[in-house]
Short mmCIF file of C-alpha atoms in Angstrom, two decimals:
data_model
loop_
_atom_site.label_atom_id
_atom_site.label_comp_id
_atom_site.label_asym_id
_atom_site.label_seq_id
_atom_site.Cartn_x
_atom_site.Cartn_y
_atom_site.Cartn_z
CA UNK A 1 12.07 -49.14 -0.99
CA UNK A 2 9.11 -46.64 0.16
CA UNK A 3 8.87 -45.57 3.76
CA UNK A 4 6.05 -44.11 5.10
CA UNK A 5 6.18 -40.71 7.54
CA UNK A 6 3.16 -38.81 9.19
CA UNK A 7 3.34 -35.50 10.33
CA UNK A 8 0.26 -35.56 12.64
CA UNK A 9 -1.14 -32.27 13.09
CA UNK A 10 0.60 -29.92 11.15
CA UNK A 11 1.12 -26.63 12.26
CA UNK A 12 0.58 -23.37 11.76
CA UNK A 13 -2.75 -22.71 9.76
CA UNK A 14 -6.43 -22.47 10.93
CA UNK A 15 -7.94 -26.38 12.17
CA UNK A 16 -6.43 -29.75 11.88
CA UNK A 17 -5.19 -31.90 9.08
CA UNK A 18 -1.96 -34.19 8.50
CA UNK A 19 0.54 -35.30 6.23
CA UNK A 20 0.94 -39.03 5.04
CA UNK A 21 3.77 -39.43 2.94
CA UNK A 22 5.50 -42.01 1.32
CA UNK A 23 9.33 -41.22 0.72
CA UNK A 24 12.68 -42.91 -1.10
CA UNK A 25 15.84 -43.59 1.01
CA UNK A 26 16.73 -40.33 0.27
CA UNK A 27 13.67 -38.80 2.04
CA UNK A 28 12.28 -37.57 -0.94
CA UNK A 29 8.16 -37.67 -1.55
CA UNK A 30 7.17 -40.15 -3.95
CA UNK A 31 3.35 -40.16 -3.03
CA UNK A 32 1.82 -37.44 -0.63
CA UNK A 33 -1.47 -37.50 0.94
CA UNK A 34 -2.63 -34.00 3.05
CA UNK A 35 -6.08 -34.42 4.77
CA UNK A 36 -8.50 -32.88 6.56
CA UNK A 37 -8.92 -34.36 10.22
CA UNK A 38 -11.07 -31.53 11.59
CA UNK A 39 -14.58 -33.46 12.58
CA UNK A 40 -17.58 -33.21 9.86
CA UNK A 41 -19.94 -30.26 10.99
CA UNK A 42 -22.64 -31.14 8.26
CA UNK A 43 -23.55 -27.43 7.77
CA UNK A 44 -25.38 -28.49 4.22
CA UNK A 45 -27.75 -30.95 6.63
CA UNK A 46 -28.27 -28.32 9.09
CA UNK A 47 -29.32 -25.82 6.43
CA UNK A 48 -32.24 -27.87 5.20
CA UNK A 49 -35.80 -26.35 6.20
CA UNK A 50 -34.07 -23.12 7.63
CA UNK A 51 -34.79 -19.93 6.28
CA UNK A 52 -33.11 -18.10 3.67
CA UNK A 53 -31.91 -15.38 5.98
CA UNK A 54 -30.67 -17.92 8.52
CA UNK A 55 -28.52 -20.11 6.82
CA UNK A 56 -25.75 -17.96 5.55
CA UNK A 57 -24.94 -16.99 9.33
CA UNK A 58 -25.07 -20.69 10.43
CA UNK A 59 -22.76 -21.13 7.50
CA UNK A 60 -20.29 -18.36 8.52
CA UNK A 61 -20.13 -20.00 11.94
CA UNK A 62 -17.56 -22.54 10.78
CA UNK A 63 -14.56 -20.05 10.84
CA UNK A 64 -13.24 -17.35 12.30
CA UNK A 65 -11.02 -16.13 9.60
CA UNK A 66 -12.99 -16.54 6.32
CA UNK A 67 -16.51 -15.53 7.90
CA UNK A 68 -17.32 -13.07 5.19
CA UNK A 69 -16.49 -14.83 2.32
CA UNK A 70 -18.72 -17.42 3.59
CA UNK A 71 -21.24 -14.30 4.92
CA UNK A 72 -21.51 -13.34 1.09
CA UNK A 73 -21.80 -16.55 -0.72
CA UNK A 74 -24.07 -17.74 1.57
CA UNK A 75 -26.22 -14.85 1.05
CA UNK A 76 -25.31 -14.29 -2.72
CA UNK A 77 -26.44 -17.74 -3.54
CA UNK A 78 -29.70 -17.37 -1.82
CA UNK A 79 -30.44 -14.14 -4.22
CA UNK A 80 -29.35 -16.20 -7.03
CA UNK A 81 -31.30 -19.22 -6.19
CA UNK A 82 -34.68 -16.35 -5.63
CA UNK A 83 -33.24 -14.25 -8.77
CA UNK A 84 -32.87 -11.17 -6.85
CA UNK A 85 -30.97 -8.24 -7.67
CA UNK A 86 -29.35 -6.10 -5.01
CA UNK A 87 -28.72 -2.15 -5.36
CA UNK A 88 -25.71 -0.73 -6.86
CA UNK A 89 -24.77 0.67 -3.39
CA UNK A 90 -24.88 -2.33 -1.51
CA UNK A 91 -22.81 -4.16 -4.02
CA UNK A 92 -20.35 -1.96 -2.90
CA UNK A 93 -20.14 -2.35 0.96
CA UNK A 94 -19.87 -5.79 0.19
CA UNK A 95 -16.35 -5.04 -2.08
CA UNK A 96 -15.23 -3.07 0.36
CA UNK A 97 -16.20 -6.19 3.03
CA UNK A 98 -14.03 -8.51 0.61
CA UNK A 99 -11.00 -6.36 0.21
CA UNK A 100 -10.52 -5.73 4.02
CA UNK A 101 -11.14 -9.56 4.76
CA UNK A 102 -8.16 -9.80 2.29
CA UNK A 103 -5.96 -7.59 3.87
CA UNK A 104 -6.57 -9.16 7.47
CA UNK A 105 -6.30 -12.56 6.16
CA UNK A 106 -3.41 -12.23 4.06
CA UNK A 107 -1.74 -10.18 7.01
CA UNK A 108 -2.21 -13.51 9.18
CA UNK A 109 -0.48 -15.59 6.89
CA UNK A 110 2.52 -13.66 6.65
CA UNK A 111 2.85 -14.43 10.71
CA UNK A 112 2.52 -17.71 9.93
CA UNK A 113 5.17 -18.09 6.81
CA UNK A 114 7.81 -16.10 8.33
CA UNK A 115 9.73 -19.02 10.66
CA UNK A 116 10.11 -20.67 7.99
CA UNK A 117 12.09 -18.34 6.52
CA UNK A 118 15.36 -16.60 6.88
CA UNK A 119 16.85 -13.14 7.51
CA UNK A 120 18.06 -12.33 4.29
CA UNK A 121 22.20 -12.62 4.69
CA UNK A 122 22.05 -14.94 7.50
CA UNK A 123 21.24 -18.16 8.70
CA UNK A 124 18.69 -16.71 11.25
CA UNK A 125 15.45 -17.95 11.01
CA UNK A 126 12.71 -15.00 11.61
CA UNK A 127 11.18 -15.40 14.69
CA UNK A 128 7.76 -12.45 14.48
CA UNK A 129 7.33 -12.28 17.89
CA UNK A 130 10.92 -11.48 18.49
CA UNK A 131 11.78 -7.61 20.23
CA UNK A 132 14.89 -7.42 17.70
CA UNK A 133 14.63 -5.19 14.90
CA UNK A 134 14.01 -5.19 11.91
CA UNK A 135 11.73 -7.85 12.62
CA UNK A 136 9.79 -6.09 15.33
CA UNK A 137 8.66 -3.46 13.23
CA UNK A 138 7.13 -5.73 10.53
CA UNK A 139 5.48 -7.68 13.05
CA UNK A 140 4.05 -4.27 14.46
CA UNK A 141 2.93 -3.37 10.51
CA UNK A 142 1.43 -6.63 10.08
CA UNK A 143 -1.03 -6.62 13.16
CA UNK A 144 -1.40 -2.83 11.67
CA UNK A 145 -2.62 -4.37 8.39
CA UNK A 146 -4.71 -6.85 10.41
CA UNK A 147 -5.94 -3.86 13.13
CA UNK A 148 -7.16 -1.76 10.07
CA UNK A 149 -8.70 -4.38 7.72
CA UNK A 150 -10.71 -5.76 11.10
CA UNK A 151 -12.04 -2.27 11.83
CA UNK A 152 -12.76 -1.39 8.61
CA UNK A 153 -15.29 -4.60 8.19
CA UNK A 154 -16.53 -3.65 11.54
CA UNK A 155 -17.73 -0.64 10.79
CA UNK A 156 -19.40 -1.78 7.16
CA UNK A 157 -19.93 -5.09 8.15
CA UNK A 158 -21.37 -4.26 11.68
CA UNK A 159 -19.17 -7.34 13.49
CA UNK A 160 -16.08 -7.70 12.87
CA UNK A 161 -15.54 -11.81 12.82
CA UNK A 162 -19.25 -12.60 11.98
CA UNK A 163 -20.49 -9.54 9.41
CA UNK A 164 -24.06 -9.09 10.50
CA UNK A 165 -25.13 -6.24 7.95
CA UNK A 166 -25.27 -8.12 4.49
CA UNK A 167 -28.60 -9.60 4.53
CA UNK A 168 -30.48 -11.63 1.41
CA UNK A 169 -31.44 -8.40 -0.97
CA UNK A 170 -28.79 -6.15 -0.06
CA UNK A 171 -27.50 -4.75 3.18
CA UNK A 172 -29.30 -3.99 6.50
CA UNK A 173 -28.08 -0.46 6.55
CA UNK A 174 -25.73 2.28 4.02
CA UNK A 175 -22.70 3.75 5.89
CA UNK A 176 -22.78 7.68 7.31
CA UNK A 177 -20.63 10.35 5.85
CA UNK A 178 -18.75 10.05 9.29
CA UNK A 179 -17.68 6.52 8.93
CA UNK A 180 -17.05 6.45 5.04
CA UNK A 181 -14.77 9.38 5.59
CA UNK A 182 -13.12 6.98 8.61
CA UNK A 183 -12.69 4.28 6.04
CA UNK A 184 -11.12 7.00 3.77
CA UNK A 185 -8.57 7.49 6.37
CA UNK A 186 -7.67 3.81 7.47
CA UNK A 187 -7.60 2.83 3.83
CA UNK A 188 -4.97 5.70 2.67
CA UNK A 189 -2.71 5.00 6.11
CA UNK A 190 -2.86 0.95 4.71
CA UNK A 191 -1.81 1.85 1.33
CA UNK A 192 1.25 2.92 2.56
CA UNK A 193 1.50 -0.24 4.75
CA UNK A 194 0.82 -3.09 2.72
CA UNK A 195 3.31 -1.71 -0.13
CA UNK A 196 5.98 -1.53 2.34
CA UNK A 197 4.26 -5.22 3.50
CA UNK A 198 4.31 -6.39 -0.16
CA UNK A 199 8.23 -5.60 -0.89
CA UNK A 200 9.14 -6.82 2.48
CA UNK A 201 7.75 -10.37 2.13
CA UNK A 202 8.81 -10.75 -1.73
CA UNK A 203 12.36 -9.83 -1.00
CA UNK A 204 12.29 -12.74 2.13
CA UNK A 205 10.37 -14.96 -0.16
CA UNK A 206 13.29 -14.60 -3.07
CA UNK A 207 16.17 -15.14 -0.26
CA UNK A 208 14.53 -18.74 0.85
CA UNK A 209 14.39 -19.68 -3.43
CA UNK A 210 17.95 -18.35 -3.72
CA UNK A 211 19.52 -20.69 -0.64
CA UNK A 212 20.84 -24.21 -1.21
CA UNK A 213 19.16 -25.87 2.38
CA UNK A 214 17.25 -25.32 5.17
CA UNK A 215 16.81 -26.55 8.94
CA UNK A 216 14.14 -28.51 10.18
CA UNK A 217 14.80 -29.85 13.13
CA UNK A 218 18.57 -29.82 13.43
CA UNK A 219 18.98 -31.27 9.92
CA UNK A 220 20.22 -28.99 6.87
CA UNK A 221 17.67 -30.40 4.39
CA UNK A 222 18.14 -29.21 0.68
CA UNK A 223 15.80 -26.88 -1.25
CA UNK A 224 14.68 -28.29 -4.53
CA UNK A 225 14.41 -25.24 -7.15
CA UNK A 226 11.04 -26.97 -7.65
CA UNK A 227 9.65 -27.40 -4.66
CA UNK A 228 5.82 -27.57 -4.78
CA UNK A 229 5.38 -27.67 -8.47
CA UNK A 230 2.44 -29.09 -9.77
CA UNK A 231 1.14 -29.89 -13.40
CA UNK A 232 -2.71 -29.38 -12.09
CA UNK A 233 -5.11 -26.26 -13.71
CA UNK A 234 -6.48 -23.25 -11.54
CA UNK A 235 -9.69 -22.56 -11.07
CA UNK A 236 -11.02 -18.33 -10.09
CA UNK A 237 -13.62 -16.59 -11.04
CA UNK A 238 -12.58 -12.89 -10.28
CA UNK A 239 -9.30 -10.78 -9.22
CA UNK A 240 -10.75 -9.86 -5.93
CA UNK A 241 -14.95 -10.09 -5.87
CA UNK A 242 -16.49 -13.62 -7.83
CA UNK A 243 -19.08 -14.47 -9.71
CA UNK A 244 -22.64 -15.72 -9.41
CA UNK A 245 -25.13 -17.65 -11.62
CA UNK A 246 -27.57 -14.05 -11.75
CA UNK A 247 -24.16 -12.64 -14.05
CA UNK A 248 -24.47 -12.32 -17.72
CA UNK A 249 -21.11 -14.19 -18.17
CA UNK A 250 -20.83 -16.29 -15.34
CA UNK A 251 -17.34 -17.36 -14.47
CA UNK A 252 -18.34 -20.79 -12.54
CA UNK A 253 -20.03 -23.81 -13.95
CA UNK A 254 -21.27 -26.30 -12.07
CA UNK A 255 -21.50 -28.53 -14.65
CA UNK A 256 -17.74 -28.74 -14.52
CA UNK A 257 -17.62 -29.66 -11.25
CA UNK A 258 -17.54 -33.95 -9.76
CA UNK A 259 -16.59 -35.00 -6.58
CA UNK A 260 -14.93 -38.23 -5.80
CA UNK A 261 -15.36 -40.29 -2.70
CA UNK A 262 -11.87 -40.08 0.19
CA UNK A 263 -12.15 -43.71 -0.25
CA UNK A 264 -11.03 -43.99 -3.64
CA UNK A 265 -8.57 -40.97 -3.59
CA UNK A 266 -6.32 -41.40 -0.61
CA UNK A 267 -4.30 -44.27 0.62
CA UNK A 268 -5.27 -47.28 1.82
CA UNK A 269 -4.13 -48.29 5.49
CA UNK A 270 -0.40 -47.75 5.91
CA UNK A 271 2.30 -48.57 8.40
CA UNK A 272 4.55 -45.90 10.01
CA UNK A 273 8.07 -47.06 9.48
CA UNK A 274 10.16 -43.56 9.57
CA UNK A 275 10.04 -41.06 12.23
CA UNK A 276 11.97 -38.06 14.01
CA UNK A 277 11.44 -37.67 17.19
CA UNK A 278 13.66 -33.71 16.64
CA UNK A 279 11.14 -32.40 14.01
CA UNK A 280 9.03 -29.61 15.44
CA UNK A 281 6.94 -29.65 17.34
CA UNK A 282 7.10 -32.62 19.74
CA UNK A 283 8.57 -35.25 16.59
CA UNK A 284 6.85 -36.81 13.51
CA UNK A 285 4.29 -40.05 14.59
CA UNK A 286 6.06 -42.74 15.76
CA UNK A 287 7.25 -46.20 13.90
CA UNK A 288 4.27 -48.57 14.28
CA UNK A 289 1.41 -46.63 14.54
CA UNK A 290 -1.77 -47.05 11.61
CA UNK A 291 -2.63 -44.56 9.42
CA UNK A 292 -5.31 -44.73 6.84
CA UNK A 293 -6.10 -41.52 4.95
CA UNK A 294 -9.14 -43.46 3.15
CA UNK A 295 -10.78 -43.39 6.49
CA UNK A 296 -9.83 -40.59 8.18
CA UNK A 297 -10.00 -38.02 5.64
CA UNK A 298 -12.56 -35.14 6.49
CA UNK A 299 -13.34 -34.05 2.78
CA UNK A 300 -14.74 -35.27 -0.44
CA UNK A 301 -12.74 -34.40 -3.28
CA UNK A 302 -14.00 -31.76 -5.64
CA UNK A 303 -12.83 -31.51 -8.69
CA UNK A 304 -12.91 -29.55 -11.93
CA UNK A 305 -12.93 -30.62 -15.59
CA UNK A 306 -12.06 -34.19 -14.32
CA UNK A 307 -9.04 -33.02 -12.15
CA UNK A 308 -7.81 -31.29 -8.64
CA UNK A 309 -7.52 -27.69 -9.36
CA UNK A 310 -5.57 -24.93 -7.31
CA UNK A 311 -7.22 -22.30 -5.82
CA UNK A 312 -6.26 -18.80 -4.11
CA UNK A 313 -4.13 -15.63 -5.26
CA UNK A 314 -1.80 -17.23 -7.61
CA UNK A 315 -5.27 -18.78 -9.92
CA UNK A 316 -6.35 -14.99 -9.50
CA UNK A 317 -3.15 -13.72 -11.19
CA UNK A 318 -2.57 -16.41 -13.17
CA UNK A 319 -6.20 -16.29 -14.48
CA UNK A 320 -6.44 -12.36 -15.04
CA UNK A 321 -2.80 -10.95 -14.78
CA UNK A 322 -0.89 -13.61 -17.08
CA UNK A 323 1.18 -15.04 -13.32
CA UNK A 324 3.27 -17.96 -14.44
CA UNK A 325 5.99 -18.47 -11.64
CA UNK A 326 5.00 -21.90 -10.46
CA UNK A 327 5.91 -23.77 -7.19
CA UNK A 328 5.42 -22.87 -3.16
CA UNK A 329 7.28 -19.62 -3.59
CA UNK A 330 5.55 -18.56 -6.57
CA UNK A 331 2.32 -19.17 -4.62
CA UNK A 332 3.57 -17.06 -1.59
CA UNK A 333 4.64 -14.05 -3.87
CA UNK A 334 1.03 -14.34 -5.70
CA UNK A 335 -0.26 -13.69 -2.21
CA UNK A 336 1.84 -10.56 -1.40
CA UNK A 337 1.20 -9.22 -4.63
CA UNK A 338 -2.61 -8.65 -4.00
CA UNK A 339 -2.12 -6.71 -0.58
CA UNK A 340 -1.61 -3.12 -2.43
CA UNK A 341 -5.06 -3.61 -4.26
CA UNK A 342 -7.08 -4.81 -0.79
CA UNK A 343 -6.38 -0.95 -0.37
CA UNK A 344 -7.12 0.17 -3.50
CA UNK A 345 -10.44 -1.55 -3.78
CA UNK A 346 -11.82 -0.14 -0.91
CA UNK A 347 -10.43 3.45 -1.97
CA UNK A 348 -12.39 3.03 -5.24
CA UNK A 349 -14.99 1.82 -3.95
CA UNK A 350 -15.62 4.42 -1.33
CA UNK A 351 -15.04 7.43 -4.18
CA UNK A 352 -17.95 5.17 -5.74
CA UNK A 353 -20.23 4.73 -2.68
CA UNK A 354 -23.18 7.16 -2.24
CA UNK A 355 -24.18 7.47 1.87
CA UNK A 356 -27.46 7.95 0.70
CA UNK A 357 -28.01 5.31 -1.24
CA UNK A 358 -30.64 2.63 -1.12
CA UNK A 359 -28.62 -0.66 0.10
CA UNK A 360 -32.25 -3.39 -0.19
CA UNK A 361 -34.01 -4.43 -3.25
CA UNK A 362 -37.14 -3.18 -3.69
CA UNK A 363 -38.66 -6.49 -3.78
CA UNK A 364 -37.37 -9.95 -2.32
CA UNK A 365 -38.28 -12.85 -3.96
CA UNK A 366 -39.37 -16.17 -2.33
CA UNK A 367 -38.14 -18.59 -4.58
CA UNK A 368 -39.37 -21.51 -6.52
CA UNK A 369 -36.69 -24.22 -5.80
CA UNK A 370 -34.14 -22.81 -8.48
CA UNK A 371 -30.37 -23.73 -8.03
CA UNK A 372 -28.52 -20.71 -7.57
CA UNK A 373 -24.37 -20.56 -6.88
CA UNK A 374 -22.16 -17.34 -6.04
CA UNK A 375 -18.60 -18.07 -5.85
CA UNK A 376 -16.70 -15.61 -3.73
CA UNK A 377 -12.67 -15.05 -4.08
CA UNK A 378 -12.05 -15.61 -0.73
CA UNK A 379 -8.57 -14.73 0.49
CA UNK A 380 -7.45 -18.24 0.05
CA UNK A 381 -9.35 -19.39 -2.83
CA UNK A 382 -12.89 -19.72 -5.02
CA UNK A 383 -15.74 -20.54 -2.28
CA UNK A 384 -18.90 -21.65 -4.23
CA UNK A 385 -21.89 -22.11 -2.32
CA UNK A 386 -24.99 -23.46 -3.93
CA UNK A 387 -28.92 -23.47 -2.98
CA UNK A 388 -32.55 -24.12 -3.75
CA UNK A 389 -34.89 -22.09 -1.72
CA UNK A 390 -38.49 -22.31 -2.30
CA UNK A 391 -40.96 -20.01 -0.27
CA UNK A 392 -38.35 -18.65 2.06
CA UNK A 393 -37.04 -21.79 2.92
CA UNK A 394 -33.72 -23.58 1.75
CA UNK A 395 -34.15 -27.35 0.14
CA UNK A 396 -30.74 -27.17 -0.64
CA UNK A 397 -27.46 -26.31 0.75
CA UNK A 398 -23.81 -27.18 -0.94
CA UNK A 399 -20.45 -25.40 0.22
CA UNK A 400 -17.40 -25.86 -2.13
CA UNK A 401 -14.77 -23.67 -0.01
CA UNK A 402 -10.91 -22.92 -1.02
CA UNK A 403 -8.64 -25.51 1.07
CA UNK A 404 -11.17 -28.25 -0.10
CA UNK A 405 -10.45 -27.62 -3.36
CA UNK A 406 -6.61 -27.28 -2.75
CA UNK A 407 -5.98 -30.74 -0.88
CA UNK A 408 -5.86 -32.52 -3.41
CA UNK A 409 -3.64 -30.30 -5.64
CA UNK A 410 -1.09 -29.54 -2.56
CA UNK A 411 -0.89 -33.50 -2.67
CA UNK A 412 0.54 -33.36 -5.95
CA UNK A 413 2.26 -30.69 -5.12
CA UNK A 414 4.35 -32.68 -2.39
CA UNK A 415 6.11 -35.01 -4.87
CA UNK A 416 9.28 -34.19 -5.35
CA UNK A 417 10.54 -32.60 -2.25
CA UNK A 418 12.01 -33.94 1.05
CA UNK A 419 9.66 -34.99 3.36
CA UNK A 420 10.97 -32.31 5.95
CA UNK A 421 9.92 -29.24 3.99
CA UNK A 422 6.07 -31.11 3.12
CA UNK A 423 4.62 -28.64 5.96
CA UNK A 424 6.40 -25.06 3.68
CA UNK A 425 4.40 -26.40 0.96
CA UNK A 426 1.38 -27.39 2.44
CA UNK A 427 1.82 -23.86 4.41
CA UNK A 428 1.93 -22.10 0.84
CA UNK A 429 -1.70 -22.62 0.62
CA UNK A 430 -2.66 -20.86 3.35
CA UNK A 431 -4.55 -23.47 4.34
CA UNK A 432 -8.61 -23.21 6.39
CA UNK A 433 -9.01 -26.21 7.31
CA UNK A 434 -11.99 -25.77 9.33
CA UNK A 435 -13.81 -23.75 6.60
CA UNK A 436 -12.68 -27.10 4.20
CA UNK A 437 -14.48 -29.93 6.49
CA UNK A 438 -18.00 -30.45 4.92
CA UNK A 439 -18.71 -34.15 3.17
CA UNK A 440 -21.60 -34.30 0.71
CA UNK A 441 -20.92 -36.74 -1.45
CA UNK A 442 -23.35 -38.28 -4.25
CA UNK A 443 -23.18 -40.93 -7.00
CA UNK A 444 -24.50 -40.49 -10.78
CA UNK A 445 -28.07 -40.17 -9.74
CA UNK A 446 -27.49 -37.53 -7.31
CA UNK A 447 -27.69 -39.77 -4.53
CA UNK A 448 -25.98 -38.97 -1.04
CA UNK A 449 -23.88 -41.62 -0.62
CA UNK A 450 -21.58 -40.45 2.30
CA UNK A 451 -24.81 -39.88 4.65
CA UNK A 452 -23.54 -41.41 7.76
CA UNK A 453 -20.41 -39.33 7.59
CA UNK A 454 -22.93 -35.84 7.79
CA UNK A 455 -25.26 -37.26 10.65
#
């Protein structure tokens, strides 16, 4: 017989969601249900009348940690709605943007991961913040990695949370000689760094597949040799950049894409009748309390070709590199596997880059009400934005970020492993939860039929 455990929040990731989970007598998930609970901002409402300049910063204001992905889709989907073309030069400040958001991002999750894991040899779990070495020096490389990827999108971006340079036709302003050859030098010192970074987290990451159980609150639970495999597609558009409608091949189509009401996706209203008052931190929800993901869910559910598709660094190697290794660690090594080429990029980039470039189009286009999408490869996943802008002024605003497309595929995800080890998987992800919580949803006709939920 099915009982039913919440974890409610979970932990560790950017903004609030929880875990409603339906398990055997053995603790194992049969059905699991991961939702937003971060309040609806309505971003795509606010956008309406604005200008086309103003809405991609509103949009960027709804994270902290993915603000220029969101920076450059916004914007990119505004040129692609006015059909503008942006210099050479400018496209590359912008790569160079993306690859250091990368390496700061990517750098944050590996804070986040490690207590879940073990020191290889032991049954220590790694604390990061601990003085012990070895420990203490990766923590010390990691906020490195993050130190160098924040400056570096400082100094091209001109902020380093909320990128204030890229603008709708290019970028406000080129780079000096001074500062690319600064760049240069942080880029060639992270190199180094997120090699060593790469190794280091693959070799912890193949230690936690190789052991037979781990604890979670006092209890050894066992590790499946499957745990968070999924039969769902992926869905990316690029190795590190993305995609827009202006491209000759675009790699997105909208088309493609339905979304389906939390109503008719999640569970109906469900009783608590399992808890742990030991599981970290502060004990599972207790027996007797209401939960109903139809309700409380934050998100519509977007899907592609009919079903939930993953997102993030293993679709990007999967997609372009021929990845296969499938399940939560799989994901996780994915991830470490792209912090050599955040380097990379911007090296390449930079030997690319003239200083003296023009960074604005010539001309800037208005618009006449044309849909135009970019999809960026944000660190975590594909994040399509979509408008209409007619004379300057957006009709239209649609954001399809990373984690929204990954709830529903981490829910299938969680089937098959003990409930106690639902948060490793979900934690795979690298979940934004904050970025994810936007709720447009319409019916066959294009009607809005979740209005009250954006007001």
């Amino acid at each position: 017989m099915s009982k039913v455990v919440e974890i409610s929040p979970t932990t560790r990731h950017e903004g609030h969601s929880k875990l409603v989970l339906k398990v055997n007598d053995d603790g194992i998930i049969e059905r699991g249900d991961w939702l937003s609970i971060t309040p609806v901002r309505g971003v795509e409402k606010l956008a309406i009348g604005k200008t086309m300049e103003q809405v991609p910063k509103i949009a960027s204001r709804v994270c902290g940690i993915c603000p220029i992905a969101h920076t450059l889709a916004g914007v990119e989907a505004m040129e692609a709605s006015i059909g503008c073309e942006i210099p050479e030069d400018a496209k590359l400040l912008r790569y160079i943007l993306q690859c250091a958001n990368r390496m700061h991002s990517h750098a944050i999750h590996n804070i986040l991961s490690l207590p879940d894991m073990y020191l290889p040899g032991t049954d220590v779990k790694i604390n990061p913040f601990t003085k012990e070495e070895p420990v203490r020096s990766v923590a010390l490389r990691i906020q490195r990695l993050r130190e160098i990827g924040q400056t570096i999108g400082e100094i091209v971006g001109g902020e380093a949370i909320h990128p204030s340079n890229p603008r709708v036709g290019g970028m406000y302003k080129n780079i000096t000689p001074r500062a690319k050859a600064k760049i240069y030098d942080l880029a060639k010192e992270s190199r180094v760094l997120a090699q060593e970074q790469m190794e280091f987290m693959i070799a912890i990451f193949r230690n936690y597949q190789k052991r037979d159980w781990a604890e979670v609150g006092g209890v050894e639970v066992p590790i499946p040799k499957d745990l968070g495999y999924h039969n769902q597609g992926y869905m990316a558009t690029a190795p590190v950049y993305g995609s827009s409608s202006l491209d000759e091949t675009p790699m997105w189509f909208p088309e493609r894409f339905t979304e389906v009401r939390p109503w008719d996706w999640y569970m109906g209203e469900v009783e608590i009748d399992e808890a742990d008052p030991n599981y970290p931190i502060g004990g599972t929800t207790p027996v007797g309390t209401k939960a109903w993901p139809q309700m409380e869910a934050c998100t519509g559910v977007p899907l592609y070709d009919g079903q939930p598709v993953e997102v993030g660094p293993r679709a990007r190697q999967a997609i372009f590199k021929n990845y296969d290794e499938k399940g939560t660690i799989g994901l996780q090594i994915a991830r470490q596997m792209e912090f050599p080429e955040t380097a990379y990029g911007i090296i390449d980039a930079l030997d690319a880059l003239d200083t003296s470039g023009s960074v604005l189009a010539d001309e800037i286009p208005q618009g006449d009400g044309s849909l135009g999408w970019a999809a960026n490869e944000a660190p975590r996943g594909t994040d399509v934005h979509l408008a209409k802008v007619k004379d300057g002024r957006v009709q239209y605003y649609g954001m399809l970020v990373p984690t929204t497309w990954n709830f529903p595929t981490c829910s299938r995800a969680l089937t098959g492993a003990p409930w106690r080890l639902a948060e490793v998987v979900m934690r795979g992800y690298d979940p934004c939860v904050s970025c994810a919580t936007h709720m447009l949803v319409i019916d066959e006709d294009k009607r809005l039929v979740a209005q009250k939920l954006i007001q």
